[in-house]
């Protein structure tokens, strides 16, 4: 398929995934913050791991990082922040518009409806009056889009690139959500307290992981089990391990029908990540420093995205026209 | 009055749609011959819409607009700082064409496009029509759309006008005549297909009864025509639609056509030329492209051949085209054929190449490059419509009868400064159709753009075409860029009682 279109497919899935993740994360955090006795600052870490600390403080000051209203408004509506839900939906819709011939009519209608709704007065009113329902609507639309995508478009290369985009977005978002909790709780994560329980439950909720988690680790809701689950569980659709596995698999599918040269660097990069991750146990990860590990996951997956860009989307920079063949 | 379940209707609901309808004096109204005298072609539709009433009609008009918005059937507005998109205003009252009227138009359009194709092959070949003095040589050589460097090049497939949009109007007697030809990159066909889709959703009952000739065949026809001009006889010949990009006002249409033809939608930067062959950059490396339906003007097509600053085009494309390795629809240099100063010679082309009499009328035209015509135009400018020969979209135009004296003087100066650039025509009283307005249904002027698709095996005309309507009262300008909207055009299967 056309490289530019493949790139747009990759990014479309990242944008929709990102919008859905933030809707979940903001909703869960707002609910958690209702419980005043937990008393830790829920909002500051959110701004930090979203990577928006600098532009945010420039506009609103450092103090505002703890102000629920300001942070929520920023991460939901700010048109200039690439992480806001508004920007993600806008980008998803604009990207979908340029690949309508590759996706399906239903995909377009789903994303366009969501965009028109987000721009409407009724969305604004719902945000003001019933925030939980507002985020719920966004989450449901995100899931609807994923289902529609799966059910209506051709499962071939374009689809694979969307799957890769979605998987890598999940790797980085799950890592960020875990990192938020480590920020919130500080280094001392040995002892289980009500605060910790609530925090780890919130982390799981942010990843729609509560029930899957309890199937694995019946009653042990603590840093070790939650982080272990979100990092290593091979079967949970938002765990880091699962999504790296998926990425490797999808990349192989894409490369299968092409020359072995194309995509070699990407395949190697994802294998390298998997090798390092699989060599670790959760205890080693905690001992070595969870924050460092998560930072590595975020950086390495960003690097992997660049490699995929170079391999599949920007190849003409690397391949001389002399190699062109009919 | 009751609505069938015994409950009396409230006053507002039952106002018949056409109750206060009053055609403009001196103008041909396509629905009514007098204040309440509907024409036979429209009688049944008028009765059905009257029965529906204004309130129900208004609801459906809203429903139609929402459908367009949801479907993203929009065009981008350049002037809007937010890079906004708008729906092309759509009027729900369809326009009606009788089967025998349509048959005449269809054959006239095929004849016209055939002659134009032959003219272009001649002009970029032997130039017999100039040698024999049928058309003045200086008129052609002075046309900005004439590209002398294309002379001697025989494009793959030999068809230069694959897609034509011929603008027709009906005069005060209801007679169809050609207003202008568009043989470069005519747009709007996606609205024909989408308008029809929306009509069926919004007016299922009325549509079902009307026996309308379907339009959905268009994209299949276009696909076949494009395949027929491919340089290789191979089912694997690759077709692409070349768009300037998502910010182009007609992007929706480019995407729509690619989708419906199952073709790739490409931008200039997706293509490259190597050894005079065109390739698209794919995730699996380069892949050959054989036919390009390009929606980019000549000037921007290839920075190596034309505008060197163009970022939209593909370097080397013209050379690949000249070698016959890639077919382009439409061909390069077609602008010479739809130049408004060449238009008055189309009947001569038909006689010259086909030895036939033209089957379509056209509007009397004064070519300012001709001295006698120029003198007449300068004298009578306040009675004429003056047009720049290369402008479209209703720009660069003076409507004498509606212009101020100063505007007339300005155009007189422009004509004197560059006579080759202007033509003038008497103002035709464009026919009207009823259209929905905030104050009920009122007559609004319309034109018609039928689309003619030509492959190596001949021309096919999309039944109907795009009816454009000037939604502003009294306006003669139907262009979407100037407040125009569109209507669905129904070519009826059977003559109406």
mmCIF file with all atom_site columns, N, CA and C in Angstrom, chain B residues 234-282:
data_model
loop_
_atom_site.group_PDB
_atom_site.id
_atom_site.type_symbol
_atom_site.label_atom_id
_atom_site.label_alt_id
_atom_site.label_comp_id
_atom_site.label_asym_id
_atom_site.label_entity_id
_atom_site.label_seq_id
_atom_site.pdbx_PDB_ins_code
_atom_site.Cartn_x
_atom_site.Cartn_y
_atom_site.Cartn_z
_atom_site.occupancy
_atom_site.B_iso_or_equiv
_atom_site.pdbx_formal_charge
_atom_site.auth_seq_id
_atom_site.auth_comp_id
_atom_site.auth_asym_id
_atom_site.auth_atom_id
_atom_site.pdbx_PDB_model_num
ATOM 1   N N  . UNK B 1 234 ? -3.749  -4.992 -19.810 1.00 0.00 ? 234 UNK B N  1
ATOM 2   C CA . UNK B 1 234 ? -3.499  -5.929 -18.725 1.00 0.00 ? 234 UNK B CA 1
ATOM 3   C C  . UNK B 1 234 ? -4.503  -5.616 -17.632 1.00 0.00 ? 234 UNK B C  1
ATOM 4   N N  . UNK B 1 235 ? -5.178  -6.617 -17.136 1.00 0.00 ? 235 UNK B N  1
ATOM 5   C CA . UNK B 1 235 ? -6.127  -6.318 -16.048 1.00 0.00 ? 235 UNK B CA 1
ATOM 6   C C  . UNK B 1 235 ? -5.406  -5.778 -14.820 1.00 0.00 ? 235 UNK B C  1
ATOM 7   N N  . UNK B 1 236 ? -4.089  -5.992 -14.760 1.00 0.00 ? 236 UNK B N  1
ATOM 8   C CA . UNK B 1 236 ? -3.348  -5.499 -13.595 1.00 0.00 ? 236 UNK B CA 1
ATOM 9   C C  . UNK B 1 236 ? -2.928  -4.038 -13.738 1.00 0.00 ? 236 UNK B C  1
ATOM 10  N N  . UNK B 1 237 ? -3.343  -3.387 -14.829 1.00 0.00 ? 237 UNK B N  1
ATOM 11  C CA . UNK B 1 237 ? -3.004  -1.973 -14.995 1.00 0.00 ? 237 UNK B CA 1
ATOM 12  C C  . UNK B 1 237 ? -3.474  -1.208 -13.765 1.00 0.00 ? 237 UNK B C  1
ATOM 13  N N  . UNK B 1 238 ? -2.595  -0.408 -13.208 1.00 0.00 ? 238 UNK B N  1
ATOM 14  C CA . UNK B 1 238 ? -2.901  0.295  -11.964 1.00 0.00 ? 238 UNK B CA 1
ATOM 15  C C  . UNK B 1 238 ? -3.413  1.701  -12.233 1.00 0.00 ? 238 UNK B C  1
ATOM 16  N N  . UNK B 1 239 ? -4.552  2.008  -11.626 1.00 0.00 ? 239 UNK B N  1
ATOM 17  C CA . UNK B 1 239 ? -5.144  3.330  -11.783 1.00 0.00 ? 239 UNK B CA 1
ATOM 18  C C  . UNK B 1 239 ? -5.050  4.091  -10.465 1.00 0.00 ? 239 UNK B C  1
ATOM 19  N N  . UNK B 1 240 ? -4.763  5.367  -10.552 1.00 0.00 ? 240 UNK B N  1
ATOM 20  C CA . UNK B 1 240 ? -4.726  6.192  -9.345  1.00 0.00 ? 240 UNK B CA 1
ATOM 21  C C  . UNK B 1 240 ? -5.440  7.510  -9.602  1.00 0.00 ? 240 UNK B C  1
ATOM 22  N N  . UNK B 1 241 ? -6.028  8.046  -8.551  1.00 0.00 ? 241 UNK B N  1
ATOM 23  C CA . UNK B 1 241 ? -6.603  9.389  -8.612  1.00 0.00 ? 241 UNK B CA 1
ATOM 24  C C  . UNK B 1 241 ? -5.594  10.313 -7.943  1.00 0.00 ? 241 UNK B C  1
ATOM 25  N N  . UNK B 1 242 ? -5.155  11.334 -8.662  1.00 0.00 ? 242 UNK B N  1
ATOM 26  C CA . UNK B 1 242 ? -4.135  12.243 -8.135  1.00 0.00 ? 242 UNK B CA 1
ATOM 27  C C  . UNK B 1 242 ? -4.804  13.514 -7.610  1.00 0.00 ? 242 UNK B C  1
ATOM 28  N N  . UNK B 1 243 ? -4.671  13.747 -6.315  1.00 0.00 ? 243 UNK B N  1
ATOM 29  C CA . UNK B 1 243 ? -5.306  14.911 -5.677  1.00 0.00 ? 243 UNK B CA 1
ATOM 30  C C  . UNK B 1 243 ? -4.239  15.891 -5.201  1.00 0.00 ? 243 UNK B C  1
ATOM 31  N N  . UNK B 1 244 ? -4.570  17.182 -5.169  1.00 0.00 ? 244 UNK B N  1
ATOM 32  C CA . UNK B 1 244 ? -3.638  18.132 -4.563  1.00 0.00 ? 244 UNK B CA 1
ATOM 33  C C  . UNK B 1 244 ? -3.528  17.927 -3.051  1.00 0.00 ? 244 UNK B C  1
ATOM 34  N N  . UNK B 1 245 ? -4.481  17.214 -2.437  1.00 0.00 ? 245 UNK B N  1
ATOM 35  C CA . UNK B 1 245 ? -4.395  16.936 -1.010  1.00 0.00 ? 245 UNK B CA 1
ATOM 36  C C  . UNK B 1 245 ? -5.658  17.283 -0.259  1.00 0.00 ? 245 UNK B C  1
ATOM 37  N N  . UNK B 1 246 ? -5.649  16.940 1.021   1.00 0.00 ? 246 UNK B N  1
ATOM 38  C CA . UNK B 1 246 ? -6.847  17.051 1.850   1.00 0.00 ? 246 UNK B CA 1
ATOM 39  C C  . UNK B 1 246 ? -7.328  18.480 2.029   1.00 0.00 ? 246 UNK B C  1
ATOM 40  N N  . UNK B 1 247 ? -6.481  19.455 1.700   1.00 0.00 ? 247 UNK B N  1
ATOM 41  C CA . UNK B 1 247 ? -6.905  20.837 1.892   1.00 0.00 ? 247 UNK B CA 1
ATOM 42  C C  . UNK B 1 247 ? -7.556  21.423 0.653   1.00 0.00 ? 247 UNK B C  1
ATOM 43  N N  . UNK B 1 248 ? -7.550  20.670 -0.428  1.00 0.00 ? 248 UNK B N  1
ATOM 44  C CA . UNK B 1 248 ? -8.221  21.138 -1.633  1.00 0.00 ? 248 UNK B CA 1
ATOM 45  C C  . UNK B 1 248 ? -9.726  21.139 -1.420  1.00 0.00 ? 248 UNK B C  1
ATOM 46  N N  . UNK B 1 249 ? -10.385 22.145 -2.009  1.00 0.00 ? 249 UNK B N  1
ATOM 47  C CA . UNK B 1 249 ? -11.822 22.279 -1.743  1.00 0.00 ? 249 UNK B CA 1
ATOM 48  C C  . UNK B 1 249 ? -12.605 21.087 -2.279  1.00 0.00 ? 249 UNK B C  1
ATOM 49  N N  . UNK B 1 250 ? -12.087 20.406 -3.284  1.00 0.00 ? 250 UNK B N  1
ATOM 50  C CA . UNK B 1 250 ? -12.826 19.282 -3.865  1.00 0.00 ? 250 UNK B CA 1
ATOM 51  C C  . UNK B 1 250 ? -12.307 17.942 -3.347  1.00 0.00 ? 250 UNK B C  1
ATOM 52  N N  . UNK B 1 251 ? -11.575 17.958 -2.224  1.00 0.00 ? 251 UNK B N  1
ATOM 53  C CA . UNK B 1 251 ? -10.968 16.711 -1.741  1.00 0.00 ? 251 UNK B CA 1
ATOM 54  C C  . UNK B 1 251 ? -11.997 15.613 -1.531  1.00 0.00 ? 251 UNK B C  1
ATOM 55  N N  . UNK B 1 252 ? -13.159 16.006 -1.033  1.00 0.00 ? 252 UNK B N  1
ATOM 56  C CA . UNK B 1 252 ? -14.179 14.980 -0.816  1.00 0.00 ? 252 UNK B CA 1
ATOM 57  C C  . UNK B 1 252 ? -14.437 14.198 -2.096  1.00 0.00 ? 252 UNK B C  1
ATOM 58  N N  . UNK B 1 253 ? -14.536 14.937 -3.197  1.00 0.00 ? 253 UNK B N  1
ATOM 59  C CA . UNK B 1 253 ? -14.829 14.273 -4.471  1.00 0.00 ? 253 UNK B CA 1
ATOM 60  C C  . UNK B 1 253 ? -13.690 13.351 -4.909  1.00 0.00 ? 253 UNK B C  1
ATOM 61  N N  . UNK B 1 254 ? -12.454 13.797 -4.724  1.00 0.00 ? 254 UNK B N  1
ATOM 62  C CA . UNK B 1 254 ? -11.319 12.965 -5.124  1.00 0.00 ? 254 UNK B CA 1
ATOM 63  C C  . UNK B 1 254 ? -11.345 11.646 -4.354  1.00 0.00 ? 254 UNK B C  1
ATOM 64  N N  . UNK B 1 255 ? -11.565 11.793 -3.055  1.00 0.00 ? 255 UNK B N  1
ATOM 65  C CA . UNK B 1 255 ? -11.603 10.617 -2.199  1.00 0.00 ? 255 UNK B CA 1
ATOM 66  C C  . UNK B 1 255 ? -12.784 9.716  -2.579  1.00 0.00 ? 255 UNK B C  1
ATOM 67  N N  . UNK B 1 256 ? -13.914 10.339 -2.835  1.00 0.00 ? 256 UNK B N  1
ATOM 68  C CA . UNK B 1 256 ? -15.128 9.604  -3.201  1.00 0.00 ? 256 UNK B CA 1
ATOM 69  C C  . UNK B 1 256 ? -14.907 8.781  -4.470  1.00 0.00 ? 256 UNK B C  1
ATOM 70  N N  . UNK B 1 257 ? -14.333 9.408  -5.487  1.00 0.00 ? 257 UNK B N  1
ATOM 71  C CA . UNK B 1 257 ? -14.151 8.712  -6.759  1.00 0.00 ? 257 UNK B CA 1
ATOM 72  C C  . UNK B 1 257 ? -13.154 7.557  -6.616  1.00 0.00 ? 257 UNK B C  1
ATOM 73  N N  . UNK B 1 258 ? -12.079 7.803  -5.878  1.00 0.00 ? 258 UNK B N  1
ATOM 74  C CA . UNK B 1 258 ? -11.101 6.734  -5.657  1.00 0.00 ? 258 UNK B CA 1
ATOM 75  C C  . UNK B 1 258 ? -11.775 5.561  -4.962  1.00 0.00 ? 258 UNK B C  1
ATOM 76  N N  . UNK B 1 259 ? -12.570 5.880  -3.954  1.00 0.00 ? 259 UNK B N  1
ATOM 77  C CA . UNK B 1 259 ? -13.274 4.854  -3.183  1.00 0.00 ? 259 UNK B CA 1
ATOM 78  C C  . UNK B 1 259 ? -14.185 4.035  -4.059  1.00 0.00 ? 259 UNK B C  1
ATOM 79  N N  . UNK B 1 260 ? -14.996 4.722  -4.843  1.00 0.00 ? 260 UNK B N  1
ATOM 80  C CA . UNK B 1 260 ? -15.991 4.006  -5.629  1.00 0.00 ? 260 UNK B CA 1
ATOM 81  C C  . UNK B 1 260 ? -15.390 3.262  -6.816  1.00 0.00 ? 260 UNK B C  1
ATOM 82  N N  . UNK B 1 261 ? -14.213 3.698  -7.261  1.00 0.00 ? 261 UNK B N  1
ATOM 83  C CA . UNK B 1 261 ? -13.572 2.974  -8.356  1.00 0.00 ? 261 UNK B CA 1
ATOM 84  C C  . UNK B 1 261 ? -12.613 1.907  -7.833  1.00 0.00 ? 261 UNK B C  1
ATOM 85  N N  . UNK B 1 262 ? -12.396 1.892  -6.525  1.00 0.00 ? 262 UNK B N  1
ATOM 86  C CA . UNK B 1 262 ? -11.408 0.975  -5.972  1.00 0.00 ? 262 UNK B CA 1
ATOM 87  C C  . UNK B 1 262 ? -10.005 1.327  -6.421  1.00 0.00 ? 262 UNK B C  1
ATOM 88  N N  . UNK B 1 263 ? -9.779  2.614  -6.720  1.00 0.00 ? 263 UNK B N  1
ATOM 89  C CA . UNK B 1 263 ? -8.445  3.049  -7.152  1.00 0.00 ? 263 UNK B CA 1
ATOM 90  C C  . UNK B 1 263 ? -7.702  3.639  -5.964  1.00 0.00 ? 263 UNK B C  1
ATOM 91  N N  . UNK B 1 264 ? -6.382  3.760  -6.100  1.00 0.00 ? 264 UNK B N  1
ATOM 92  C CA . UNK B 1 264 ? -5.602  4.422  -5.062  1.00 0.00 ? 264 UNK B CA 1
ATOM 93  C C  . UNK B 1 264 ? -5.817  5.923  -5.163  1.00 0.00 ? 264 UNK B C  1
ATOM 94  N N  . UNK B 1 265 ? -5.856  6.582  -4.028  1.00 0.00 ? 265 UNK B N  1
ATOM 95  C CA . UNK B 1 265 ? -5.881  8.049  -4.013  1.00 0.00 ? 265 UNK B CA 1
ATOM 96  C C  . UNK B 1 265 ? -4.465  8.501  -3.654  1.00 0.00 ? 265 UNK B C  1
ATOM 97  N N  . UNK B 1 266 ? -3.814  9.211  -4.574  1.00 0.00 ? 266 UNK B N  1
ATOM 98  C CA . UNK B 1 266 ? -2.431  9.577  -4.323  1.00 0.00 ? 266 UNK B CA 1
ATOM 99  C C  . UNK B 1 266 ? -2.244  11.089 -4.341  1.00 0.00 ? 266 UNK B C  1
ATOM 100 N N  . UNK B 1 267 ? -1.218  11.539 -3.656  1.00 0.00 ? 267 UNK B N  1
ATOM 101 C CA . UNK B 1 267 ? -0.783  12.922 -3.757  1.00 0.00 ? 267 UNK B CA 1
ATOM 102 C C  . UNK B 1 267 ? 0.508   12.922 -4.572  1.00 0.00 ? 267 UNK B C  1
ATOM 103 N N  . UNK B 1 268 ? 0.880   14.098 -5.067  1.00 0.00 ? 268 UNK B N  1
ATOM 104 C CA . UNK B 1 268 ? 2.077   14.186 -5.904  1.00 0.00 ? 268 UNK B CA 1
ATOM 105 C C  . UNK B 1 268 ? 3.299   13.549 -5.249  1.00 0.00 ? 268 UNK B C  1
ATOM 106 N N  . UNK B 1 269 ? 3.429   13.748 -3.937  1.00 0.00 ? 269 UNK B N  1
ATOM 107 C CA . UNK B 1 269 ? 4.628   13.246 -3.266  1.00 0.00 ? 269 UNK B CA 1
ATOM 108 C C  . UNK B 1 269 ? 4.611   11.725 -3.101  1.00 0.00 ? 269 UNK B C  1
ATOM 109 N N  . UNK B 1 270 ? 3.490   11.081 -3.394  1.00 0.00 ? 270 UNK B N  1
ATOM 110 C CA . UNK B 1 270 ? 3.445   9.615  -3.339  1.00 0.00 ? 270 UNK B CA 1
ATOM 111 C C  . UNK B 1 270 ? 4.005   8.991  -4.614  1.00 0.00 ? 270 UNK B C  1
ATOM 112 N N  . UNK B 1 271 ? 4.181   9.813  -5.656  1.00 0.00 ? 271 UNK B N  1
ATOM 113 C CA . UNK B 1 271 ? 4.612   9.280  -6.942  1.00 0.00 ? 271 UNK B CA 1
ATOM 114 C C  . UNK B 1 271 ? 6.028   9.722  -7.257  1.00 0.00 ? 271 UNK B C  1
ATOM 115 N N  . UNK B 1 272 ? 6.714   8.943  -8.050  1.00 0.00 ? 272 UNK B N  1
ATOM 116 C CA . UNK B 1 272 ? 7.963   9.421  -8.634  1.00 0.00 ? 272 UNK B CA 1
ATOM 117 C C  . UNK B 1 272 ? 8.129   8.804  -10.005 1.00 0.00 ? 272 UNK B C  1
ATOM 118 N N  . UNK B 1 273 ? 8.977   9.440  -10.801 1.00 0.00 ? 273 UNK B N  1
ATOM 119 C CA . UNK B 1 273 ? 9.207   8.966  -12.158 1.00 0.00 ? 273 UNK B CA 1
ATOM 120 C C  . UNK B 1 273 ? 10.645  8.510  -12.258 1.00 0.00 ? 273 UNK B C  1
ATOM 121 N N  . UNK B 1 274 ? 10.831  7.318  -12.793 1.00 0.00 ? 274 UNK B N  1
ATOM 122 C CA . UNK B 1 274 ? 12.179  6.823  -13.024 1.00 0.00 ? 274 UNK B CA 1
ATOM 123 C C  . UNK B 1 274 ? 12.213  6.221  -14.417 1.00 0.00 ? 274 UNK B C  1
ATOM 124 N N  . UNK B 1 275 ? 13.170  6.617  -15.232 1.00 0.00 ? 275 UNK B N  1
ATOM 125 C CA . UNK B 1 275 ? 13.284  6.118  -16.600 1.00 0.00 ? 275 UNK B CA 1
ATOM 126 C C  . UNK B 1 275 ? 11.961  6.291  -17.353 1.00 0.00 ? 275 UNK B C  1
ATOM 127 N N  . UNK B 1 276 ? 11.346  7.445  -17.188 1.00 0.00 ? 276 UNK B N  1
ATOM 128 C CA . UNK B 1 276 ? 10.084  7.782  -17.851 1.00 0.00 ? 276 UNK B CA 1
ATOM 129 C C  . UNK B 1 276 ? 8.942   6.835  -17.507 1.00 0.00 ? 276 UNK B C  1
ATOM 130 N N  . UNK B 1 277 ? 9.043   6.184  -16.378 1.00 0.00 ? 277 UNK B N  1
ATOM 131 C CA . UNK B 1 277 ? 7.916   5.382  -15.902 1.00 0.00 ? 277 UNK B CA 1
ATOM 132 C C  . UNK B 1 277 ? 7.508   5.918  -14.528 1.00 0.00 ? 277 UNK B C  1
ATOM 133 N N  . UNK B 1 278 ? 6.189   5.801  -14.252 1.00 0.00 ? 278 UNK B N  1
ATOM 134 C CA . UNK B 1 278 ? 5.672   6.379  -13.013 1.00 0.00 ? 278 UNK B CA 1
ATOM 135 C C  . UNK B 1 278 ? 5.483   5.279  -11.967 1.00 0.00 ? 278 UNK B C  1
ATOM 136 N N  . UNK B 1 279 ? 5.916   5.571  -10.759 1.00 0.00 ? 279 UNK B N  1
ATOM 137 C CA . UNK B 1 279 ? 5.775   4.620  -9.657  1.00 0.00 ? 279 UNK B CA 1
ATOM 138 C C  . UNK B 1 279 ? 5.122   5.296  -8.460  1.00 0.00 ? 279 UNK B C  1
ATOM 139 N N  . UNK B 1 280 ? 4.431   4.463  -7.678  1.00 0.00 ? 280 UNK B N  1
ATOM 140 C CA . UNK B 1 280 ? 3.910   4.949  -6.410  1.00 0.00 ? 280 UNK B CA 1
ATOM 141 C C  . UNK B 1 280 ? 4.754   4.337  -5.297  1.00 0.00 ? 280 UNK B C  1
ATOM 142 N N  . UNK B 1 281 ? 5.011   5.138  -4.275  1.00 0.00 ? 281 UNK B N  1
ATOM 143 C CA . UNK B 1 281 ? 5.822   4.656  -3.153  1.00 0.00 ? 281 UNK B CA 1
ATOM 144 C C  . UNK B 1 281 ? 4.948   3.850  -2.222  1.00 0.00 ? 281 UNK B C  1
ATOM 145 N N  . UNK B 1 282 ? 5.200   2.571  -2.129  1.00 0.00 ? 282 UNK B N  1
ATOM 146 C CA . UNK B 1 282 ? 4.385   1.743  -1.231  1.00 0.00 ? 282 UNK B CA 1
ATOM 147 C C  . UNK B 1 282 ? 5.252   1.205  -0.110  1.00 0.00 ? 282 UNK B C  1
#
